[in-house]
């Protein structure tokens, strides 16, 4: 058995030899040439895009009574005499301008629905909530644009007409949905959902259209 | 007993004195020999080492790097113009590389969504770029559009002739960053894997090596 001091000395000698070998191996390569570097940084933040349904001031929105917005809007569509439309808003919740929007309305059964956009908030028409007359249609005092006409359940409708989507960040349009002709079954539960695609073959709404603002080239 | 002790001590002392005397004599003799044989001849070598230095600065009216890009949408391209200058006294070798590191690494940079994310390309102009991004001289591709996720190791930059040629040269580079991706947001919600709404800071590092070492017989 070695004396502890001898063992320590031996280990130290071995360690020193290893370090020396490593230094000898590395030092010729490190000293053989010089390298210069220049570095800089880029800070990048990407945009988000999308549109959501918001509660409307005209009628209550059962699917999102308290939240700021709904991820989709589900309502019961009445039809026939005394039917009242459903009102909801679409809000540009992303950080870029939109140039289009895809709508999809789904419900069980046949028939179609009509969806109409108004550039300002709908007001109660005759027969509307609190109104005296039949029909219950709202009144649009701004520009009115058809979003869906007798739309079949489950199909996307890429809307690119001005007024059918909120172009500006934080912008809003106001929608009214009612039974088309033929009408869906009475008290059909309708869900309206929205999609925005950046363009290309990966768009899940079946289109390849770019629905966010055009790409830009910046020289800074 | 007393007699023996008395006899031992003086003998040991005599030996010690004799040993010291011998060492003294040898030391004096050796020093004398060295002093007698020493000869010197002196001269000088004046040596200055070269420097290998590289800098980045804005080209023309461009702010150059660093840059801050906000709200970048798929398809957007952001160009800055930089001068990559060889400011040292040594020429560089032809090879040059660009490395990047991103913090945090996310879908903009790490390739977690196939084919999507940030890409960089570099084009050299033989003269300074105009503020509108036009080159009135000859353009040369230095790095074709490359996703940052492909930067597993530093990318080789090709065709950097002006820097490789000699010292004091600079390259006028268009440094172009673009965002690729096709995504659909449904009901205001981005896909589970998305390039939307992300931020990252990328550190770019250009590296050059010195020219080939030389052997001079003068």
Short mmCIF file of C-alpha atoms in Angstrom, two decimals:
data_model
loop_
_atom_site.label_atom_id
_atom_site.label_comp_id
_atom_site.label_asym_id
_atom_site.label_seq_id
_atom_site.Cartn_x
_atom_site.Cartn_y
_atom_site.Cartn_z
CA UNK A 1 0.00 0.00 0.00
CA UNK A 2 1.36 3.39 -0.98
CA UNK A 3 1.91 6.13 1.51
CA UNK A 4 -0.88 8.74 1.12
CA UNK A 5 1.64 11.43 0.20
CA UNK A 6 3.15 9.27 -2.49
CA UNK A 7 -0.30 8.52 -3.94
CA UNK A 8 -1.15 12.23 -4.00
CA UNK A 9 2.10 13.10 -5.71
CA UNK A 10 1.52 10.41 -8.32
CA UNK A 11 -2.02 11.62 -9.09
CA UNK A 12 -0.80 15.20 -9.36
CA UNK A 13 1.94 14.16 -11.74
CA UNK A 14 -0.51 12.25 -13.97
CA UNK A 15 -2.97 15.17 -14.03
CA UNK A 16 -0.23 17.61 -14.92
CA UNK A 17 0.95 15.34 -17.71
CA UNK A 18 -2.58 15.15 -19.14
CA UNK A 19 -2.99 18.94 -19.03
CA UNK A 20 0.37 19.45 -20.67
CA UNK A 21 -0.47 16.99 -23.43
CA UNK A 22 -3.77 18.71 -24.10
CA UNK A 23 -2.13 22.12 -24.24
CA UNK A 24 0.54 20.85 -26.58
CA UNK A 25 -2.10 19.33 -28.83
CA UNK A 26 -4.26 22.45 -29.00
CA UNK A 27 -1.76 25.26 -28.94
CA UNK A 28 -0.25 24.80 -32.40
CA UNK A 29 -3.70 24.94 -34.06
CA UNK A 30 -4.79 27.95 -32.03
CA UNK A 31 -1.66 29.82 -32.78
CA UNK A 32 -1.54 28.97 -36.46
CA UNK A 33 -4.10 31.46 -37.70
CA UNK A 34 -6.21 34.38 -36.63
CA UNK A 35 -9.96 34.69 -36.89
CA UNK A 36 -11.89 37.95 -36.93
CA UNK A 37 -15.56 38.19 -36.15
CA UNK A 38 -18.15 40.93 -36.45
CA UNK A 39 -21.51 40.42 -34.87
CA UNK A 40 -24.83 42.22 -34.65
CA UNK A 41 -28.38 41.52 -33.62
CA UNK A 42 -31.85 41.40 -35.14
CA UNK A 43 -34.90 41.61 -32.91
CA UNK A 44 -37.95 40.21 -34.63
CA UNK A 45 -41.59 40.03 -33.59
CA UNK A 46 -44.12 38.32 -35.79
CA UNK A 47 -47.69 39.40 -36.32
CA UNK A 48 -50.83 37.59 -35.30
CA UNK A 49 -53.98 37.51 -37.34
CA UNK A 50 -57.54 36.43 -36.89
CA UNK A 51 -61.08 37.53 -36.36
CA UNK A 52 -63.49 36.74 -33.61
CA UNK A 53 -67.13 37.12 -32.93
CA UNK A 54 -68.13 39.61 -30.31
CA UNK A 55 -71.33 40.15 -28.43
CA UNK A 56 -73.55 42.70 -29.98
CA UNK A 57 -75.48 45.45 -28.43
CA UNK A 58 -78.63 44.53 -30.28
CA UNK A 59 -79.32 41.13 -28.81
CA UNK A 60 -77.74 39.09 -26.12
CA UNK A 61 -75.27 36.45 -27.21
CA UNK A 62 -76.04 33.25 -25.35
CA UNK A 63 -72.72 31.57 -26.09
CA UNK A 64 -70.59 34.32 -24.65
CA UNK A 65 -72.61 36.48 -22.31
CA UNK A 66 -69.74 37.82 -20.28
CA UNK A 67 -66.53 37.46 -22.24
CA UNK A 68 -65.10 40.09 -24.54
CA UNK A 69 -65.36 37.87 -27.55
CA UNK A 70 -66.37 34.37 -28.59
CA UNK A 71 -64.21 31.92 -30.42
CA UNK A 72 -67.31 31.18 -32.46
CA UNK A 73 -70.90 32.20 -32.26
CA UNK A 74 -73.70 29.72 -31.66
CA UNK A 75 -77.31 30.79 -31.72
CA UNK A 76 -80.73 29.33 -32.25
CA UNK A 77 -82.27 30.47 -35.48
CA UNK A 78 -85.98 30.70 -35.50
CA UNK A 79 -87.90 30.64 -38.73
CA UNK A 80 -91.40 31.12 -39.90
CA UNK A 81 -93.80 33.79 -38.72
CA UNK A 82 -92.40 35.81 -35.86
CA UNK A 83 -88.82 34.70 -36.47
CA UNK A 84 -86.21 37.08 -35.20
CA UNK A 85 -82.71 37.45 -36.60
CA UNK A 86 -79.54 36.89 -34.63
CA UNK A 87 -77.09 39.73 -34.34
CA UNK A 88 -73.41 39.46 -33.73
CA UNK A 89 -70.21 41.35 -34.45
CA UNK A 90 -66.94 40.32 -36.03
CA UNK A 91 -63.80 41.92 -34.69
CA UNK A 92 -60.30 41.94 -36.17
CA UNK A 93 -58.43 40.58 -33.19
CA UNK A 94 -55.06 40.27 -34.89
CA UNK A 95 -52.22 42.72 -35.29
CA UNK A 96 -52.41 43.13 -39.07
CA UNK A 97 -54.94 44.44 -41.53
CA UNK A 98 -57.25 41.95 -43.18
CA UNK A 99 -58.15 41.78 -46.85
CA UNK A 100 -60.55 38.88 -46.53
CA UNK A 101 -62.30 36.53 -44.15
CA UNK A 102 -63.85 33.09 -44.44
CA UNK A 103 -67.18 32.32 -42.82
CA UNK A 104 -68.65 28.93 -42.13
CA UNK A 105 -72.09 28.32 -40.73
CA UNK A 106 -73.11 24.87 -39.57
CA UNK A 107 -76.39 23.48 -38.35
CA UNK A 108 -78.26 20.20 -38.57
CA UNK A 109 -80.58 19.69 -41.45
CA UNK A 110 -81.22 21.29 -44.82
CA UNK A 111 -81.95 24.87 -45.72
CA UNK A 112 -79.83 27.97 -45.86
CA UNK A 113 -79.19 31.15 -43.97
CA UNK A 114 -78.58 34.71 -44.94
CA UNK A 115 -75.98 36.81 -43.23
CA UNK A 116 -75.77 40.53 -43.83
CA UNK A 117 -73.08 42.93 -42.67
CA UNK A 118 -73.60 46.51 -41.64
CA UNK A 119 -70.81 49.03 -41.34
CA UNK A 120 -72.33 50.40 -38.15
CA UNK A 121 -74.24 48.77 -35.34
CA UNK A 122 -77.64 47.44 -36.19
CA UNK A 123 -80.50 49.11 -34.49
CA UNK A 124 -83.72 47.43 -33.56
CA UNK A 125 -86.18 47.42 -36.37
CA UNK A 126 -89.91 47.21 -36.19
CA UNK A 127 -90.64 43.93 -34.48
CA UNK A 128 -87.06 43.61 -33.29
CA UNK A 129 -86.18 43.36 -29.65
CA UNK A 130 -88.58 45.78 -28.09
CA UNK A 131 -89.88 46.84 -31.50
CA UNK A 132 -93.53 46.94 -32.45
CA UNK A 133 -93.58 45.42 -35.91
CA UNK A 134 -93.31 41.91 -37.39
CA UNK A 135 -90.18 40.38 -38.85
CA UNK A 136 -87.74 41.63 -36.30
CA UNK A 137 -85.16 42.72 -38.86
CA UNK A 138 -82.60 45.19 -37.66
CA UNK A 139 -82.05 48.52 -39.29
CA UNK A 140 -78.68 49.36 -40.82
CA UNK A 141 -78.01 53.06 -41.07
CA UNK A 142 -74.61 52.49 -42.69
CA UNK A 143 -73.49 50.41 -45.65
CA UNK A 144 -75.13 47.01 -45.92
CA UNK A 145 -73.33 44.08 -47.60
CA UNK A 146 -74.39 40.49 -48.14
CA UNK A 147 -71.99 38.02 -46.50
CA UNK A 148 -73.90 34.78 -47.09
CA UNK A 149 -76.96 34.19 -49.20
CA UNK A 150 -78.79 30.92 -48.63
CA UNK A 151 -75.53 29.53 -47.37
CA UNK A 152 -75.54 25.75 -47.04
CA UNK A 153 -74.53 24.27 -43.74
CA UNK A 154 -70.88 23.46 -43.37
CA UNK A 155 -69.40 25.35 -46.28
CA UNK A 156 -66.80 28.02 -46.14
CA UNK A 157 -67.61 31.29 -47.81
CA UNK A 158 -64.48 33.34 -48.37
CA UNK A 159 -65.67 36.90 -48.17
CA UNK A 160 -63.49 39.43 -49.84
CA UNK A 161 -65.97 42.19 -50.58
CA UNK A 162 -65.39 45.39 -48.78
CA UNK A 163 -67.69 45.55 -45.81
CA UNK A 164 -67.81 41.81 -45.20
CA UNK A 165 -64.75 41.83 -42.98
CA UNK A 166 -63.15 44.31 -40.60
CA UNK A 167 -59.98 45.40 -42.37
CA UNK A 168 -58.30 47.48 -39.69
CA UNK A 169 -56.69 46.14 -36.56
CA UNK A 170 -59.32 46.32 -33.88
CA UNK A 171 -61.96 47.03 -36.51
CA UNK A 172 -65.47 45.68 -36.22
CA UNK A 173 -68.41 44.91 -38.48
CA UNK A 174 -71.95 44.12 -37.42
CA UNK A 175 -73.81 41.09 -38.70
CA UNK A 176 -77.36 39.94 -38.84
CA UNK A 177 -78.23 36.28 -39.52
CA UNK A 178 -81.64 34.98 -40.47
CA UNK A 179 -83.21 32.02 -42.17
CA UNK A 180 -82.92 31.85 -45.94
CA UNK A 181 -85.21 30.19 -48.39
CA UNK A 182 -85.68 27.34 -47.89
CA UNK A 183 -85.20 27.89 -44.21
CA UNK A 184 -83.38 25.54 -41.89
CA UNK A 185 -85.52 23.46 -39.55
CA UNK A 186 -87.25 25.47 -36.87
CA UNK A 187 -85.02 26.35 -33.95
CA UNK A 188 -81.89 25.17 -35.76
CA UNK A 189 -78.80 25.63 -33.66
CA UNK A 190 -76.40 27.52 -35.91
CA UNK A 191 -72.69 27.98 -35.27
CA UNK A 192 -70.83 30.64 -37.20
CA UNK A 193 -67.06 30.35 -37.24
CA UNK A 194 -64.39 32.43 -38.91
CA UNK A 195 -60.97 31.79 -40.36
CA UNK A 196 -58.15 33.94 -41.67
CA UNK A 197 -55.36 32.47 -43.76
CA UNK A 198 -51.95 33.87 -44.61
CA UNK A 199 -52.23 32.33 -48.07
CA UNK A 200 -50.81 29.29 -49.80
CA UNK A 201 -51.74 25.66 -50.07
CA UNK A 202 -52.07 25.22 -46.32
CA UNK A 203 -55.21 27.30 -45.92
CA UNK A 204 -57.71 25.16 -44.08
CA UNK A 205 -60.75 26.92 -45.50
CA UNK A 206 -60.26 25.32 -48.87
CA UNK A 207 -58.97 28.48 -50.49
CA UNK A 208 -55.43 29.52 -51.20
CA UNK A 209 -56.16 33.19 -50.96
CA UNK A 210 -54.19 35.46 -48.71
CA UNK A 211 -56.53 37.13 -46.25
CA UNK A 212 -54.02 39.28 -44.43
CA UNK A 213 -52.51 42.45 -45.80
CA UNK A 214 -50.12 42.12 -48.73
CA UNK A 215 -46.56 41.20 -47.89
CA UNK A 216 -44.27 44.18 -47.61
CA UNK A 217 -40.61 44.77 -48.41
CA UNK A 218 -38.93 47.27 -46.14
CA UNK A 219 -35.57 48.87 -46.82
CA UNK A 220 -34.32 50.28 -43.56
CA UNK B 1 34.93 6.34 27.49
CA UNK B 2 35.95 9.98 27.85
CA UNK B 3 38.96 9.38 25.67
CA UNK B 4 36.91 7.97 22.80
CA UNK B 5 34.43 10.88 22.77
CA UNK B 6 37.22 13.39 22.71
CA UNK B 7 38.85 11.52 19.81
CA UNK B 8 35.67 11.40 17.62
CA UNK B 9 34.65 15.06 17.71
CA UNK B 10 37.84 16.61 16.34
CA UNK B 11 37.93 14.04 13.51
CA UNK B 12 34.42 14.89 12.36
CA UNK B 13 35.11 18.58 12.53
CA UNK B 14 38.24 18.13 10.45
CA UNK B 15 36.29 16.23 7.79
CA UNK B 16 33.66 18.99 7.59
CA UNK B 17 36.25 21.68 7.21
CA UNK B 18 38.00 19.68 4.50
CA UNK B 19 34.72 19.21 2.58
CA UNK B 20 33.93 22.94 2.75
CA UNK B 21 37.39 23.77 1.53
CA UNK B 22 37.05 21.41 -1.41
CA UNK B 23 33.71 22.96 -2.45
CA UNK B 24 35.16 26.43 -2.17
CA UNK B 25 38.08 25.57 -4.38
CA UNK B 26 35.87 23.91 -6.99
CA UNK B 27 33.47 26.87 -7.08
CA UNK B 28 36.21 29.39 -7.58
CA UNK B 29 37.83 27.28 -10.25
CA UNK B 30 34.53 26.69 -12.16
CA UNK B 31 33.62 30.37 -12.14
CA UNK B 32 36.95 31.19 -13.48
CA UNK B 33 36.57 28.75 -16.35
CA UNK B 34 33.10 30.13 -17.34
CA UNK B 35 34.24 33.70 -17.21
CA UNK B 36 37.12 32.87 -19.35
CA UNK B 37 35.11 31.14 -22.17
CA UNK B 38 32.08 33.45 -22.46
CA UNK B 39 31.63 35.29 -25.80
CA UNK B 40 28.60 37.23 -27.13
CA UNK B 41 27.43 38.61 -30.45
CA UNK B 42 24.21 40.65 -30.56
CA UNK B 43 21.80 41.87 -33.19
CA UNK B 44 18.08 42.73 -33.38
CA UNK B 45 14.93 41.59 -35.17
CA UNK B 46 12.17 44.16 -35.42
CA UNK B 47 8.82 42.38 -35.62
CA UNK B 48 5.32 43.74 -35.80
CA UNK B 49 2.39 41.40 -36.02
CA UNK B 50 -0.50 41.97 -38.38
CA UNK B 51 -4.08 42.50 -37.35
CA UNK B 52 -7.16 40.75 -38.63
CA UNK B 53 -10.14 42.96 -37.90
CA UNK B 54 -13.63 43.16 -39.31
CA UNK B 55 -16.41 45.63 -38.63
CA UNK B 56 -20.08 46.03 -39.50
CA UNK B 57 -21.59 49.42 -40.19
CA UNK B 58 -24.56 50.85 -42.03
CA UNK B 59 -24.20 51.20 -45.79
CA UNK B 60 -25.34 54.49 -47.30
CA UNK B 61 -28.31 55.86 -45.43
CA UNK B 62 -29.27 52.52 -43.94
CA UNK B 63 -29.28 52.10 -40.20
CA UNK B 64 -27.69 48.70 -40.72
CA UNK B 65 -27.56 46.32 -37.83
CA UNK B 66 -28.81 45.94 -35.15
CA UNK B 67 -32.36 46.08 -36.42
CA UNK B 68 -35.76 45.82 -34.82
CA UNK B 69 -38.63 44.35 -36.80
CA UNK B 70 -42.13 44.37 -35.42
CA UNK B 71 -45.39 42.83 -36.52
CA UNK B 72 -43.80 40.79 -39.29
CA UNK B 73 -46.34 38.89 -41.38
CA UNK B 74 -45.71 35.87 -43.60
CA UNK B 75 -44.17 36.99 -46.86
CA UNK B 76 -42.72 40.20 -45.45
CA UNK B 77 -39.13 41.04 -46.29
CA UNK B 78 -36.97 43.36 -44.21
CA UNK B 79 -33.75 44.62 -45.76
CA UNK B 80 -30.92 46.45 -44.09
CA UNK B 81 -27.69 47.46 -45.76
CA UNK B 82 -24.35 46.94 -44.09
CA UNK B 83 -20.72 47.45 -44.86
CA UNK B 84 -18.59 44.53 -43.87
CA UNK B 85 -15.11 46.00 -43.67
CA UNK B 86 -11.70 44.43 -43.40
CA UNK B 87 -10.06 47.05 -41.19
CA UNK B 88 -7.02 45.04 -40.17
CA UNK B 89 -3.62 44.86 -41.79
CA UNK B 90 -3.95 41.26 -42.89
CA UNK B 91 -5.89 40.05 -45.85
CA UNK B 92 -8.51 37.45 -45.15
CA UNK B 93 -8.82 34.03 -46.62
CA UNK B 94 -11.50 33.47 -49.19
CA UNK B 95 -13.74 31.53 -46.83
CA UNK B 96 -16.13 33.43 -44.60
CA UNK B 97 -18.99 32.16 -42.48
CA UNK B 98 -22.16 33.46 -40.90
CA UNK B 99 -23.44 31.98 -37.67
CA UNK B 100 -26.61 32.79 -35.79
CA UNK B 101 -28.01 32.16 -32.36
CA UNK B 102 -31.53 33.06 -31.35
CA UNK B 103 -32.90 33.81 -27.93
CA UNK B 104 -35.43 32.57 -27.30
CA UNK B 105 -35.40 29.84 -29.92
CA UNK B 106 -38.95 29.29 -31.13
CA UNK B 107 -40.89 28.48 -34.28
CA UNK B 108 -39.43 31.57 -35.92
CA UNK B 109 -35.98 30.05 -35.74
CA UNK B 110 -35.90 26.38 -34.76
CA UNK B 111 -37.79 24.70 -37.59
CA UNK B 112 -40.44 23.20 -35.32
CA UNK B 113 -42.90 23.87 -38.16
CA UNK B 114 -41.48 22.40 -41.32
CA UNK B 115 -40.70 25.00 -43.94
CA UNK B 116 -41.83 27.93 -41.82
CA UNK B 117 -39.95 30.63 -39.98
CA UNK B 118 -37.36 33.27 -40.65
CA UNK B 119 -34.95 33.04 -43.54
CA UNK B 120 -31.92 35.16 -44.33
CA UNK B 121 -30.25 35.98 -47.63
CA UNK B 122 -27.30 38.23 -48.40
CA UNK B 123 -26.51 39.96 -51.65
CA UNK B 124 -23.43 42.03 -52.37
CA UNK B 125 -23.41 45.13 -54.54
CA UNK B 126 -20.18 46.30 -56.13
CA UNK B 127 -21.02 49.86 -55.05
CA UNK B 128 -23.07 51.29 -52.18
CA UNK B 129 -26.75 50.41 -52.15
CA UNK B 130 -29.27 53.15 -52.74
CA UNK B 131 -31.73 53.99 -50.00
CA UNK B 132 -34.48 52.32 -52.03
CA UNK B 133 -32.51 49.09 -52.12
CA UNK B 134 -31.26 49.43 -55.69
CA UNK B 135 -27.77 48.45 -56.79
CA UNK B 136 -26.35 50.54 -59.63
CA UNK B 137 -23.38 48.21 -59.92
CA UNK B 138 -23.18 44.45 -60.06
CA UNK B 139 -24.94 42.21 -57.58
CA UNK B 140 -23.51 38.95 -56.34
CA UNK B 141 -25.27 36.40 -54.17
CA UNK B 142 -23.38 35.80 -50.95
CA UNK B 143 -25.95 33.60 -49.24
CA UNK B 144 -29.11 32.32 -50.89
CA UNK B 145 -32.31 32.37 -48.84
CA UNK B 146 -31.71 30.01 -45.94
CA UNK B 147 -34.07 29.19 -43.10
CA UNK B 148 -32.52 29.91 -39.73
CA UNK B 149 -33.43 26.37 -38.74
CA UNK B 150 -30.80 25.24 -41.28
CA UNK B 151 -28.06 26.99 -39.33
CA UNK B 152 -26.95 23.88 -37.50
CA UNK B 153 -23.42 25.09 -38.10
CA UNK B 154 -22.12 28.37 -39.52
CA UNK B 155 -23.07 28.84 -43.15
CA UNK B 156 -20.34 29.36 -45.67
CA UNK B 157 -20.59 32.64 -47.50
CA UNK B 158 -19.52 32.51 -51.07
CA UNK B 159 -18.22 35.18 -53.39
CA UNK B 160 -16.83 37.72 -50.97
CA UNK B 161 -14.04 38.77 -53.29
CA UNK B 162 -13.48 42.32 -52.14
CA UNK B 163 -12.88 41.28 -48.56
CA UNK B 164 -10.66 38.39 -49.46
CA UNK B 165 -8.51 40.41 -51.78
CA UNK B 166 -6.60 42.66 -49.45
CA UNK B 167 -6.83 44.92 -46.46
CA UNK B 168 -8.94 48.02 -46.28
CA UNK B 169 -11.66 46.53 -48.46
CA UNK B 170 -15.34 46.48 -47.71
CA UNK B 171 -18.34 44.65 -49.01
CA UNK B 172 -21.69 46.40 -49.54
CA UNK B 173 -24.23 43.86 -48.39
CA UNK B 174 -28.00 43.71 -48.49
CA UNK B 175 -28.97 41.72 -45.42
CA UNK B 176 -32.45 40.41 -46.01
CA UNK B 177 -34.70 38.77 -43.46
CA UNK B 178 -38.01 37.23 -44.53
CA UNK B 179 -40.78 35.27 -42.85
CA UNK B 180 -42.20 32.16 -44.49
CA UNK B 181 -45.35 30.37 -43.47
CA UNK B 182 -48.89 29.40 -44.36
CA UNK B 183 -51.27 29.41 -41.45
CA UNK B 184 -54.96 29.66 -40.80
CA UNK B 185 -56.32 31.21 -37.64
CA UNK B 186 -59.77 29.96 -36.77
CA UNK B 187 -62.08 32.01 -34.61
CA UNK B 188 -59.26 34.24 -33.54
CA UNK B 189 -57.07 31.36 -32.43
CA UNK B 190 -53.76 30.57 -34.08
CA UNK B 191 -52.85 26.94 -34.85
CA UNK B 192 -51.34 24.97 -32.00
CA UNK B 193 -47.97 25.25 -33.70
CA UNK B 194 -47.63 28.73 -35.02
CA UNK B 195 -45.23 31.40 -36.13
CA UNK B 196 -47.71 34.08 -35.08
CA UNK B 197 -47.21 36.43 -32.19
CA UNK B 198 -43.65 35.36 -31.42
CA UNK B 199 -40.53 37.38 -30.63
CA UNK B 200 -36.88 36.52 -30.76
CA UNK B 201 -33.51 38.23 -30.87
CA UNK B 202 -30.97 36.81 -33.28
CA UNK B 203 -27.25 37.36 -32.92
CA UNK B 204 -25.41 37.20 -36.23
CA UNK B 205 -21.69 36.52 -36.30
CA UNK B 206 -19.61 36.98 -39.43
CA UNK B 207 -16.24 35.24 -39.22
CA UNK B 208 -13.22 35.49 -41.46
CA UNK B 209 -9.86 33.79 -41.28
CA UNK B 210 -6.49 35.29 -42.02
CA UNK B 211 -4.82 34.77 -45.38
CA UNK B 212 -2.60 31.74 -45.79
CA UNK B 213 0.52 31.90 -43.65
CA UNK B 214 3.71 32.67 -45.60
CA UNK B 215 7.34 31.59 -45.31
CA UNK B 216 9.84 34.26 -46.32
CA UNK B 217 13.55 33.70 -46.98
CA UNK B 218 15.19 37.09 -46.92
#
